[in-house]
Short mmCIF file of N, CA and C in Angstrom, two decimals:
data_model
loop_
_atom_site.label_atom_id
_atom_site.label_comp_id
_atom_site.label_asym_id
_atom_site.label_seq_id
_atom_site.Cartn_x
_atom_site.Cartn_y
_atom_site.Cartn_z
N UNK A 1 28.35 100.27 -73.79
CA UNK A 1 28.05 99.12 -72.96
C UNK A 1 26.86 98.33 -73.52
N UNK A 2 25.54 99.26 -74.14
CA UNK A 2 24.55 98.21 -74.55
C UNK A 2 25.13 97.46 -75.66
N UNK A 3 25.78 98.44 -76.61
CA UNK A 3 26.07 97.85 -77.73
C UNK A 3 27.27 96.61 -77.85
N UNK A 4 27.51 96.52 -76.52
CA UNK A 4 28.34 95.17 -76.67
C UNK A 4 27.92 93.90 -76.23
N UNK A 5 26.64 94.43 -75.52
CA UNK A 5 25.64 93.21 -74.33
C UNK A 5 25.27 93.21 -76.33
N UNK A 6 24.58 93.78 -77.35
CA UNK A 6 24.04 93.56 -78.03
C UNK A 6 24.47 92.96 -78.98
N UNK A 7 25.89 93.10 -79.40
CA UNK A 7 26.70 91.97 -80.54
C UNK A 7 26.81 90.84 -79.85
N UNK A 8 26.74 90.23 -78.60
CA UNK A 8 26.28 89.08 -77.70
C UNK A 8 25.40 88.68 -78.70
N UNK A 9 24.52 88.82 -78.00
CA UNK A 9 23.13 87.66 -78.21
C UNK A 9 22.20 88.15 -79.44
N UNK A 10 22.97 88.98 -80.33
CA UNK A 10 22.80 88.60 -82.19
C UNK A 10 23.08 87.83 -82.65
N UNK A 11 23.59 86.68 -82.21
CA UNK A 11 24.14 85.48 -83.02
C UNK A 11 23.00 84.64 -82.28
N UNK A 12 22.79 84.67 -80.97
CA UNK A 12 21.56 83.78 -80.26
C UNK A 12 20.11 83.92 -80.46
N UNK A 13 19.97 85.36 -80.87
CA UNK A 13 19.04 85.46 -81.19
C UNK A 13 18.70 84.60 -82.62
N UNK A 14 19.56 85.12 -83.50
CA UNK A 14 19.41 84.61 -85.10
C UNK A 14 18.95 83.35 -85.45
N UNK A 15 19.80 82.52 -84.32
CA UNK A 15 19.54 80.95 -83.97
C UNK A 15 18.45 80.54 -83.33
N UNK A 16 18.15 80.98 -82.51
CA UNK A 16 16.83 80.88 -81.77
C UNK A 16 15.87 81.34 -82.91
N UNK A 17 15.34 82.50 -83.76
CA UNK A 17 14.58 82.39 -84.74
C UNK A 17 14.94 81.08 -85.66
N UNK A 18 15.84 80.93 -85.93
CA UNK A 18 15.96 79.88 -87.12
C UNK A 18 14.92 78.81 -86.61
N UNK A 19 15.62 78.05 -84.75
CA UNK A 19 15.04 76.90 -84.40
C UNK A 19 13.72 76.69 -84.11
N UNK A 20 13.20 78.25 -84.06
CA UNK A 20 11.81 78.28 -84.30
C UNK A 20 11.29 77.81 -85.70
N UNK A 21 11.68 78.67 -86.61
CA UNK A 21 11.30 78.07 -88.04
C UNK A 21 11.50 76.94 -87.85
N UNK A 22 12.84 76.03 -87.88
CA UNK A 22 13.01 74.64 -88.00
C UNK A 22 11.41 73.96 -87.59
N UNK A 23 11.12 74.28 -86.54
CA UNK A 23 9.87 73.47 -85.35
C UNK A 23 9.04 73.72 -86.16
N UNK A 24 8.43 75.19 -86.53
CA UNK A 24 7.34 75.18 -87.51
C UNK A 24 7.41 74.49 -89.26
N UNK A 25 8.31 74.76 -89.50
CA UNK A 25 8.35 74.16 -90.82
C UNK A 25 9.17 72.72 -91.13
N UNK A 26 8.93 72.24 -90.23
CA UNK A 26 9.80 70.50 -90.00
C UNK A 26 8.88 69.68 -91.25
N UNK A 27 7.84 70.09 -91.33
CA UNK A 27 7.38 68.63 -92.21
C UNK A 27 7.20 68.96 -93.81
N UNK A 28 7.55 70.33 -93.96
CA UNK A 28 7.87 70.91 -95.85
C UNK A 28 8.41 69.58 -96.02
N UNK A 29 9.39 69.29 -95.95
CA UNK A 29 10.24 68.30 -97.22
C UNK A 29 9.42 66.89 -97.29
N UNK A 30 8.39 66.96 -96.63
CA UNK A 30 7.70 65.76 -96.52
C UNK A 30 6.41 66.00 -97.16
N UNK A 31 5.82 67.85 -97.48
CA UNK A 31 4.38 67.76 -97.97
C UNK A 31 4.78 68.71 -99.16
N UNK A 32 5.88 68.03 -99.95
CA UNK A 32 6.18 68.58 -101.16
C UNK A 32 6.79 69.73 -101.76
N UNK A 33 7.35 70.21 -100.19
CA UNK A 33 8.94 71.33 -100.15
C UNK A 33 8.12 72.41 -100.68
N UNK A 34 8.88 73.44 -101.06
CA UNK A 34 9.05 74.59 -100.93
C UNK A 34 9.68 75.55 -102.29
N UNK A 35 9.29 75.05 -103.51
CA UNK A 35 10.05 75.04 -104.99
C UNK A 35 10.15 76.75 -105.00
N UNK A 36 11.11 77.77 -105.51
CA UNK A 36 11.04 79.08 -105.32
C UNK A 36 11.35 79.31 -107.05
N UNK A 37 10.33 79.58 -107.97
CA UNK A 37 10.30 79.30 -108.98
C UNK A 37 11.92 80.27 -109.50
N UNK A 38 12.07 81.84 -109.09
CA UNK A 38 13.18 82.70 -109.20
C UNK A 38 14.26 81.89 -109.11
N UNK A 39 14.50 80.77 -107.97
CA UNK A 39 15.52 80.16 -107.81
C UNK A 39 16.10 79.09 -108.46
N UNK A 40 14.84 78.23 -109.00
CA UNK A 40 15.33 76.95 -110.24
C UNK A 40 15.65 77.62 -111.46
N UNK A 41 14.86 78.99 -111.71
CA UNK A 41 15.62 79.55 -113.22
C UNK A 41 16.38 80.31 -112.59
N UNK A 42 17.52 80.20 -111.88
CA UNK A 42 18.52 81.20 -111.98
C UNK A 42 19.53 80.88 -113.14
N UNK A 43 20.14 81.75 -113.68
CA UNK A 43 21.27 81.99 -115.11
C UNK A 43 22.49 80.83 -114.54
N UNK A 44 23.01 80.81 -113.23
CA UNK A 44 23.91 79.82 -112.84
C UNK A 44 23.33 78.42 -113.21
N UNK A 45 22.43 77.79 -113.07
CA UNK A 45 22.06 76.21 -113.07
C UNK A 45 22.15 76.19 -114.57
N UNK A 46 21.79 76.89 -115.62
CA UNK A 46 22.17 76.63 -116.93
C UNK A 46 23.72 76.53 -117.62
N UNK A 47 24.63 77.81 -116.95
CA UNK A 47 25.56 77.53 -117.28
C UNK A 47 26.31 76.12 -116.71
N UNK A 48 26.39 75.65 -115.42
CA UNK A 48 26.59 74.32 -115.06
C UNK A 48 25.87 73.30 -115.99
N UNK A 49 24.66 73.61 -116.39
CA UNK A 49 23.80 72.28 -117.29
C UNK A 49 25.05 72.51 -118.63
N UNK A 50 25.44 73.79 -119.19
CA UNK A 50 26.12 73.57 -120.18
C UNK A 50 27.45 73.07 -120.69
N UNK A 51 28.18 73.78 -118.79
CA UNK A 51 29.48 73.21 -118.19
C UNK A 51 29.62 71.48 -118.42
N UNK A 52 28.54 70.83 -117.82
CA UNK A 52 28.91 69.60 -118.06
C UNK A 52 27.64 68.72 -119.48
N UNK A 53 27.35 69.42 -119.74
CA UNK A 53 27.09 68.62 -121.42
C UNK A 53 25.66 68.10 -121.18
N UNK A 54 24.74 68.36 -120.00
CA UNK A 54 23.64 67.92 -119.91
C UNK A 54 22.62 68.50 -120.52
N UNK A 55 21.89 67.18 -121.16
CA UNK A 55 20.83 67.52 -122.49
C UNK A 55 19.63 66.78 -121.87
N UNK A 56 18.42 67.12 -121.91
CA UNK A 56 16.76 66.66 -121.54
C UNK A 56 16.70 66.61 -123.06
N UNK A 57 16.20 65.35 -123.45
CA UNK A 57 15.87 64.66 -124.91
C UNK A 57 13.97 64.31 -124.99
N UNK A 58 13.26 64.87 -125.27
CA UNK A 58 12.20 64.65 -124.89
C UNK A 58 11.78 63.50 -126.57
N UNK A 59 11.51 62.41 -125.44
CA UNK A 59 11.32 61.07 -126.61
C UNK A 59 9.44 60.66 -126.55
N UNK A 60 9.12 61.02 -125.24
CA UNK A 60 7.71 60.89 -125.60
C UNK A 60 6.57 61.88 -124.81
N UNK A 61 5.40 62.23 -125.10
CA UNK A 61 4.67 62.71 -124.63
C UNK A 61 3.90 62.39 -123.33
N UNK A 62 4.08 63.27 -122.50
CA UNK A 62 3.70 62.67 -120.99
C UNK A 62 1.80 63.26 -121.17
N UNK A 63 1.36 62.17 -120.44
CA UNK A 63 0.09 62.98 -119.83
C UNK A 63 -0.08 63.55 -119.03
N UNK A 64 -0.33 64.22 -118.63
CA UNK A 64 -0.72 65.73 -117.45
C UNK A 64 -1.66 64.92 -116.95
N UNK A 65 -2.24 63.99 -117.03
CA UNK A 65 -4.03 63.19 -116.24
C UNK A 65 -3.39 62.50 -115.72
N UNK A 66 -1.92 62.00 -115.44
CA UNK A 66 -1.40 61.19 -114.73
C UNK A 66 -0.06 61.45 -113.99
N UNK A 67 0.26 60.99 -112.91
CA UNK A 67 1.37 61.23 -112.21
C UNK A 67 2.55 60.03 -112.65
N UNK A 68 3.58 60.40 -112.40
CA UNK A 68 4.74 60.00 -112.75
C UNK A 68 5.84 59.50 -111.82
N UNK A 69 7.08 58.18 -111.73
CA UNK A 69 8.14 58.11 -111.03
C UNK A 69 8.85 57.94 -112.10
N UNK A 70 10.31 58.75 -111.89
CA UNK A 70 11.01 58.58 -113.11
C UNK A 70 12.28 57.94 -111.92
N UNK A 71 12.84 56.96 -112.62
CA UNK A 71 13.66 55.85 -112.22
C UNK A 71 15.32 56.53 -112.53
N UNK A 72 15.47 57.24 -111.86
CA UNK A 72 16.73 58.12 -112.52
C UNK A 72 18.26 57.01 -112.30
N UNK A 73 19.32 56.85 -113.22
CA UNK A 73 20.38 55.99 -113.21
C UNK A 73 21.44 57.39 -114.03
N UNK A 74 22.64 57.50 -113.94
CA UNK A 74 23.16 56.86 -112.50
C UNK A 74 23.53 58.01 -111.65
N UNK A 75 23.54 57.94 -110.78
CA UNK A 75 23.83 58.33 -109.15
C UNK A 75 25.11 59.02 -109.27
N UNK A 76 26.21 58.45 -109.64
CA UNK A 76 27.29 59.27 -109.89
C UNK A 76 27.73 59.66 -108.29
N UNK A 77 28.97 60.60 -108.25
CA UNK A 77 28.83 60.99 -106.59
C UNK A 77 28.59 62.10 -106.34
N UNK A 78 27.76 63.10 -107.29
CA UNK A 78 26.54 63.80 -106.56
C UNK A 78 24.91 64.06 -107.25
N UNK A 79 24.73 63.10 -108.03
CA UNK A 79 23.79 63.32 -108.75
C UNK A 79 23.20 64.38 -109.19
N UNK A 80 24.61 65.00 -109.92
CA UNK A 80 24.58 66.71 -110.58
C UNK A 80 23.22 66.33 -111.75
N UNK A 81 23.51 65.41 -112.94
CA UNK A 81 22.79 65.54 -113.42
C UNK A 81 21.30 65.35 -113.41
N UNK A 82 20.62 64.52 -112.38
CA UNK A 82 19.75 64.50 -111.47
C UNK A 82 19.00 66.06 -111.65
N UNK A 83 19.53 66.76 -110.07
CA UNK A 83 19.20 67.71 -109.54
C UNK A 83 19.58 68.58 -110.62
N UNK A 84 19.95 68.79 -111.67
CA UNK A 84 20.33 70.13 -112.53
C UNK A 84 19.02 69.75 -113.45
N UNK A 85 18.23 68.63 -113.87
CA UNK A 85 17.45 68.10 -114.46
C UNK A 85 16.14 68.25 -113.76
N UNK A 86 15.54 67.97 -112.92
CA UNK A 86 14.56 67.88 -112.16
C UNK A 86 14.37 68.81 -111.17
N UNK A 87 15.56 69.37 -110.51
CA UNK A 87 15.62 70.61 -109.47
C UNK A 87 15.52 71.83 -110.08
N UNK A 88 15.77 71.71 -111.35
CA UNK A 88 16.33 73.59 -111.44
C UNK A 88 15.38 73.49 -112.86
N UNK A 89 15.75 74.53 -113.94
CA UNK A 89 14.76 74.10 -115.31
C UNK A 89 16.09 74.89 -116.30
N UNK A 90 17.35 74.09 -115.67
CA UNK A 90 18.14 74.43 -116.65
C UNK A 90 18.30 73.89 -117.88
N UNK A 91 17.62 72.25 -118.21
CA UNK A 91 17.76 71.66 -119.03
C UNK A 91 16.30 71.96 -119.79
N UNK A 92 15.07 72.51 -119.87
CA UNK A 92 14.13 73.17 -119.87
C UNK A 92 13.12 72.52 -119.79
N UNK A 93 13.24 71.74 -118.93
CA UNK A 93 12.02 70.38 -118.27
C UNK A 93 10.36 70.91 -118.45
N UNK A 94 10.61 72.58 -118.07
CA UNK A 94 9.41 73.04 -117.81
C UNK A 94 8.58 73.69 -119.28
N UNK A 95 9.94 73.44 -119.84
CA UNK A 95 9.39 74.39 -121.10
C UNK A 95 8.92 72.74 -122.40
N UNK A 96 9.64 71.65 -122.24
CA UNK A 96 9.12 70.54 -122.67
C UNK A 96 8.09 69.47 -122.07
N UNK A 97 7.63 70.10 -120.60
CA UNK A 97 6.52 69.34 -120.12
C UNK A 97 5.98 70.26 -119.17
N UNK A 98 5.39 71.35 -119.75
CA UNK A 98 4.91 72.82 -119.06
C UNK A 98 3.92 72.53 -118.12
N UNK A 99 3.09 70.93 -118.27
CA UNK A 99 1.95 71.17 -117.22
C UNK A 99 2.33 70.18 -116.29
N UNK A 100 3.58 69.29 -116.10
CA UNK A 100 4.20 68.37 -115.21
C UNK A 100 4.64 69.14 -114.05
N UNK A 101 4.28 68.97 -112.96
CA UNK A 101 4.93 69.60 -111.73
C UNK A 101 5.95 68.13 -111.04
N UNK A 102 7.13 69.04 -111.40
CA UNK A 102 8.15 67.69 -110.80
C UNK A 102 9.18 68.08 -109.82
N UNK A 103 9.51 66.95 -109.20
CA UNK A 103 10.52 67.02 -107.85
C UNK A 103 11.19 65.90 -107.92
N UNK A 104 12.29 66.35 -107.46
CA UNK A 104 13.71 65.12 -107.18
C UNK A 104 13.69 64.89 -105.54
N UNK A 105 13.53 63.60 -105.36
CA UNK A 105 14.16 63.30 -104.05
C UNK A 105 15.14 62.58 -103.71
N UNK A 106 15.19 63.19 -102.47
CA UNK A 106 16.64 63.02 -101.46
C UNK A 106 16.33 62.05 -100.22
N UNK A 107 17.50 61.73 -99.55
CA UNK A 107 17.53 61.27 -98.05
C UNK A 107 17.06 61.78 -97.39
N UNK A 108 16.02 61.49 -96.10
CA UNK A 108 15.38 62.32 -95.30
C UNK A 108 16.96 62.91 -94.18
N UNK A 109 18.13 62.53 -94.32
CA UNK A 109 18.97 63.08 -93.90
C UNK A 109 19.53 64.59 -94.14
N UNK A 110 19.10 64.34 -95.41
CA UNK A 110 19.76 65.83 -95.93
C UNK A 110 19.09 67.11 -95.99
N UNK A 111 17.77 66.40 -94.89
CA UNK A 111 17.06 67.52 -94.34
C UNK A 111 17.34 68.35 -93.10
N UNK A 112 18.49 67.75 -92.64
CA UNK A 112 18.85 67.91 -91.23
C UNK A 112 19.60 69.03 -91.05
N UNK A 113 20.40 69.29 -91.93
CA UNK A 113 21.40 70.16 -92.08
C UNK A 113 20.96 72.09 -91.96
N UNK A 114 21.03 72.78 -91.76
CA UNK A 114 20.48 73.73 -91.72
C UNK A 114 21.21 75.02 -92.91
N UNK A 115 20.14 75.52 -93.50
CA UNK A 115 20.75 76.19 -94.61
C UNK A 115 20.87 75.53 -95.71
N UNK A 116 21.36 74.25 -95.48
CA UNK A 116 20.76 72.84 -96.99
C UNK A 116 20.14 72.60 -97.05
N UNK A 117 19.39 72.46 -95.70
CA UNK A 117 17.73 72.12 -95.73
C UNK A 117 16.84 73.49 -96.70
N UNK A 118 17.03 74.80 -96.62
CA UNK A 118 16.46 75.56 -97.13
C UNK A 118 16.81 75.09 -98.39
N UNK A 119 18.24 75.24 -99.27
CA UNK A 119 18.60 75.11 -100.35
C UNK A 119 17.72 74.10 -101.00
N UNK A 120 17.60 72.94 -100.69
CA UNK A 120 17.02 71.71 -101.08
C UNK A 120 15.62 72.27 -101.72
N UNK A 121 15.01 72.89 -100.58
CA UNK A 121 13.54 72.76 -100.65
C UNK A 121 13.18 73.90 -101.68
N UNK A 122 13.83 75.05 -101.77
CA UNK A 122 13.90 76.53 -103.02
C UNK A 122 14.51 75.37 -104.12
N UNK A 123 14.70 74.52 -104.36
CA UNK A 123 14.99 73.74 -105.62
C UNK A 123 12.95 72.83 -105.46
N UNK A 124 12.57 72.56 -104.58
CA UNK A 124 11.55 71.74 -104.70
C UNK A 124 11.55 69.97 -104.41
N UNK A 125 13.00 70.00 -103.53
CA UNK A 125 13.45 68.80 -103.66
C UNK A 125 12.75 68.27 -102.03
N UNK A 126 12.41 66.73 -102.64
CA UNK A 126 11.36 66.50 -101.69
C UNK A 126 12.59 65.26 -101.11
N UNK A 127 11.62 64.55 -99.45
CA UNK A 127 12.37 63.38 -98.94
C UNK A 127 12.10 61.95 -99.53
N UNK A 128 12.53 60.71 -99.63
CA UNK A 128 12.15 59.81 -100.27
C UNK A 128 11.72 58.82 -99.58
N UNK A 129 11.13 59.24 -98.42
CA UNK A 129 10.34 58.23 -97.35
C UNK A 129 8.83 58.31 -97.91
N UNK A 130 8.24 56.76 -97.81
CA UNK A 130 7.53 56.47 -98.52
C UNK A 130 6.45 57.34 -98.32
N UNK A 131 6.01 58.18 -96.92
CA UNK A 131 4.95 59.51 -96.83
C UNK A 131 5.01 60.52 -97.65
N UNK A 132 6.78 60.72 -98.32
CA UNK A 132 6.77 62.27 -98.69
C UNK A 132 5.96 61.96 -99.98
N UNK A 133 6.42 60.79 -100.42
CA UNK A 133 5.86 60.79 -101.66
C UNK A 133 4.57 60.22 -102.02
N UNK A 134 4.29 59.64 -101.67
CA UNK A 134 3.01 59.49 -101.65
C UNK A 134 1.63 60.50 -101.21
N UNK A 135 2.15 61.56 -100.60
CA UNK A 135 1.84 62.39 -100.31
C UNK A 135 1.86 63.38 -101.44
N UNK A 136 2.99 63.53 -102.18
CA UNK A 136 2.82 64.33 -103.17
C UNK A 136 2.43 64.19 -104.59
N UNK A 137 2.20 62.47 -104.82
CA UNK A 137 1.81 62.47 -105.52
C UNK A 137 0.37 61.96 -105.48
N UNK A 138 -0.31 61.87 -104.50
CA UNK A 138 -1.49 61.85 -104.53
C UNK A 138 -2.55 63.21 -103.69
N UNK A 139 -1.40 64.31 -103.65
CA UNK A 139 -2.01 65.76 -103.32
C UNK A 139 -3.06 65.94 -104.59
N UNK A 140 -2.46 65.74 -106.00
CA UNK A 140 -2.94 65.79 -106.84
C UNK A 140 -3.32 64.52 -107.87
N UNK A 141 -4.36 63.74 -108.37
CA UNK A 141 -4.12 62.70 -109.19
C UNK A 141 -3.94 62.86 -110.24
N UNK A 142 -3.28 63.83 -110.95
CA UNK A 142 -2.70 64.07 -112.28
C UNK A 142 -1.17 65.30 -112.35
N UNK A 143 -1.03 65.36 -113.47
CA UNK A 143 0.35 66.48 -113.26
C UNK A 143 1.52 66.18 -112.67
N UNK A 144 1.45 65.59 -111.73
CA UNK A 144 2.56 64.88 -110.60
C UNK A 144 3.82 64.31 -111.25
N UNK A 145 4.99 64.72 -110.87
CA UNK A 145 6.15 63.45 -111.33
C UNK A 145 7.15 63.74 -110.10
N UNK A 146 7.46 62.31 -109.65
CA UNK A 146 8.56 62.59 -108.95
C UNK A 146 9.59 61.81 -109.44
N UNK A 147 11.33 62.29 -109.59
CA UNK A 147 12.34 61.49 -110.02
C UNK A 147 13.39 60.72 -108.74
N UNK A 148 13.24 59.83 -109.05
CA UNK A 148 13.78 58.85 -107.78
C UNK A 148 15.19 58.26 -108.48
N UNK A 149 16.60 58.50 -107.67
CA UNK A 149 17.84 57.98 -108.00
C UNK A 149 17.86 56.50 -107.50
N UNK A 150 17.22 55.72 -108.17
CA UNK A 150 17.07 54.44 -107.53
C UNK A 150 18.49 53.77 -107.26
N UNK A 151 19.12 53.84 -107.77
CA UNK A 151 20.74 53.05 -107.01
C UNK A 151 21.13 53.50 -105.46
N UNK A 152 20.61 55.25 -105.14
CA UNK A 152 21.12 55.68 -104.27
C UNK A 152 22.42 55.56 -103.49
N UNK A 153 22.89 55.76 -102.43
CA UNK A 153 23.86 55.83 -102.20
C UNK A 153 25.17 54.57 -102.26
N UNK A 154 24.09 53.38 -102.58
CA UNK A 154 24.89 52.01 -102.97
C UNK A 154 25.56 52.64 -104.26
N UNK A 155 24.86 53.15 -104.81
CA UNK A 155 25.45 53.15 -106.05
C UNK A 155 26.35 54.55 -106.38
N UNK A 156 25.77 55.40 -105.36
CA UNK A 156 26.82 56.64 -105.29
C UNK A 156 28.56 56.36 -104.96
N UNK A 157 28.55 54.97 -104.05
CA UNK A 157 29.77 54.31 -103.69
C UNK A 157 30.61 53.73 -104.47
N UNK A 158 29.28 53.02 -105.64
CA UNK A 158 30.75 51.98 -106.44
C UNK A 158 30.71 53.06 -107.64
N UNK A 159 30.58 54.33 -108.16
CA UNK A 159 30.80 54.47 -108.98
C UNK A 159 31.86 54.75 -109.44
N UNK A 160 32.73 54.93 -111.30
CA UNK A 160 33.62 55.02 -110.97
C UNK A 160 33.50 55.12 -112.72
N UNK A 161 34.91 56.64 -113.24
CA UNK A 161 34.83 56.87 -114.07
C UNK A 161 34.88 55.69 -115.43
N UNK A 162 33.91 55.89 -116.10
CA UNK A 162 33.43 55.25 -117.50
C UNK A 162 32.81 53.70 -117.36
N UNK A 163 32.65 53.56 -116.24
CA UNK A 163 31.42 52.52 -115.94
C UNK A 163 30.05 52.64 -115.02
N UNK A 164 29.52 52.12 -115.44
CA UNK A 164 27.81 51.90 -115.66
C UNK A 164 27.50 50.78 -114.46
N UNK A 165 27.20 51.11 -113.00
CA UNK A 165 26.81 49.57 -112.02
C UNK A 165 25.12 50.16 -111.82
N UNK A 166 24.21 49.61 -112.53
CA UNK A 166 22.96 49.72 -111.85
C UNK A 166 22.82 48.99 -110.58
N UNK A 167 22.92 49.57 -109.60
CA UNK A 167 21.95 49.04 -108.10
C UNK A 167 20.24 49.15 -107.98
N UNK A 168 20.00 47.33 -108.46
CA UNK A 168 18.78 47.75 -107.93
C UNK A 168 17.92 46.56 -106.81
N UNK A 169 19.05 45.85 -106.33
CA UNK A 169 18.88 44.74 -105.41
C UNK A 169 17.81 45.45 -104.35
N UNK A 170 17.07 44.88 -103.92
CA UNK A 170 16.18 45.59 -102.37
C UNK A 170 15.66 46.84 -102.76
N UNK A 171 15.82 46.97 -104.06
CA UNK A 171 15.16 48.60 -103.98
C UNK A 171 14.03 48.77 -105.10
N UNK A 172 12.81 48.16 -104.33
CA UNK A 172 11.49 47.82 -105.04
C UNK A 172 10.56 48.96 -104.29
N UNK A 173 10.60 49.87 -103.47
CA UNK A 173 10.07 50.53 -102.88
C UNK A 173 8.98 51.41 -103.72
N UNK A 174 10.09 51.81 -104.83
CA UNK A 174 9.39 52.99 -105.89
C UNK A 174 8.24 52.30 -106.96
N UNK A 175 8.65 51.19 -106.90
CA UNK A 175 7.55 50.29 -107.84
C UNK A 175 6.65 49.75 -107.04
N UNK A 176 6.51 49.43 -105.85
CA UNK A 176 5.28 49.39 -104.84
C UNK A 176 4.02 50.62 -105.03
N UNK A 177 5.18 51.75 -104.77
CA UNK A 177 4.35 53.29 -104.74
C UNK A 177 3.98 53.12 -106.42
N UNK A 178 4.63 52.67 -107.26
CA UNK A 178 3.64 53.06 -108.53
C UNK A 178 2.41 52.87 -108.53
N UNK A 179 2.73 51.39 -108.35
CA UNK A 179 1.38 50.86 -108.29
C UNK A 179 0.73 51.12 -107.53
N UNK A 180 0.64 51.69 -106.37
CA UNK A 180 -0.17 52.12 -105.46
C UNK A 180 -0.63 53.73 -105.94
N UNK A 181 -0.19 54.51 -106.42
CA UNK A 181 -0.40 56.19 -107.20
C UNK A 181 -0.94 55.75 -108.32
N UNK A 182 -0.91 54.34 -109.48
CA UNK A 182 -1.69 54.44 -110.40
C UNK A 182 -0.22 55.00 -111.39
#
């Protein structure tokens, strides 16, 4: 008899802890997430980096005394190469700019979700409302990079195999924040 009152409210309970966490940890994706270093080098994100042909070409030397927005194109419809680039260190971001601490951001939507929301943030992936980032890149005034899919979801829409649509109508946001981070 207990033990059946008790497979009950194991599922309510589980949830009820979660929505606690949720309440306490609501503003991570906004003060620069939650990066789980074990989890961006896992052996899977490389074989996918190799699955689809993605290469990090390092063409110039970054400074570590300064923070960074990298203007990422294109969007594609899931911005694999993005997040396999900047989220994980399958392409070896960390091993060609060892003192850059970097993050990809997302929609503050895709924080909502529960269980993606964790996923997101064990990658280090931050929101792209103008607090998260500015926030993270002026936690620190050097080292900093964040990569921004500037077409975003306009451009996640028209894409379409073997053409190239940069969207960048109305979307001056990230070049405001430059200049404002220096």
């Amino acid at each position: 008899m207990f033990n059946l009152k008790l497979k009950n409210y194991t599922p309510k309970f589980v949830l009820l802890i979660y929505l606690i966490w949720l309440f306490y940890d609501w503003q991570t994706p906004k003060r620069g997430s939650r990066p789980l270093k074990w989890f961006r080098e896992l052996f899977l994100w490389k074989v996918l980096a190799d699955y689809f042909n993605f290469k990090l070409v390092k063409t110039a030397e970054l400074n570590n005394e300064r923070n960074y927005i990298f203007g990422v194109h294109p969007h594609g419809v899931l911005a694999t190469g993005s997040a396999l680039t900047f989220g994980t260190d399958a392409t070896n971001f960390k091993t060609l700019f060892p003192e850059i601490d970097v993050r990809i951001a997302t929609l503050p939507v895709n924080f909502w979700f529960p269980l993606r929301r964790e996923f997101l943030e064990a990658h280090g992936i931050i929101s792209t409302d103008f607090e998260s980032l500015n926030y993270f890149l002026n936690k620190s005034k050097s080292g900093k990079a964040v990569a921004i899919v500037t077409g975003g979801i306009s451009e996640m829409l028209n894409s379409k195999p073997g053409e190239h649509t940069l969207t960048l109508a109305n979307r001056k946001g990230f070049i405001k924040l430059a200049l404002k981070c220096g």
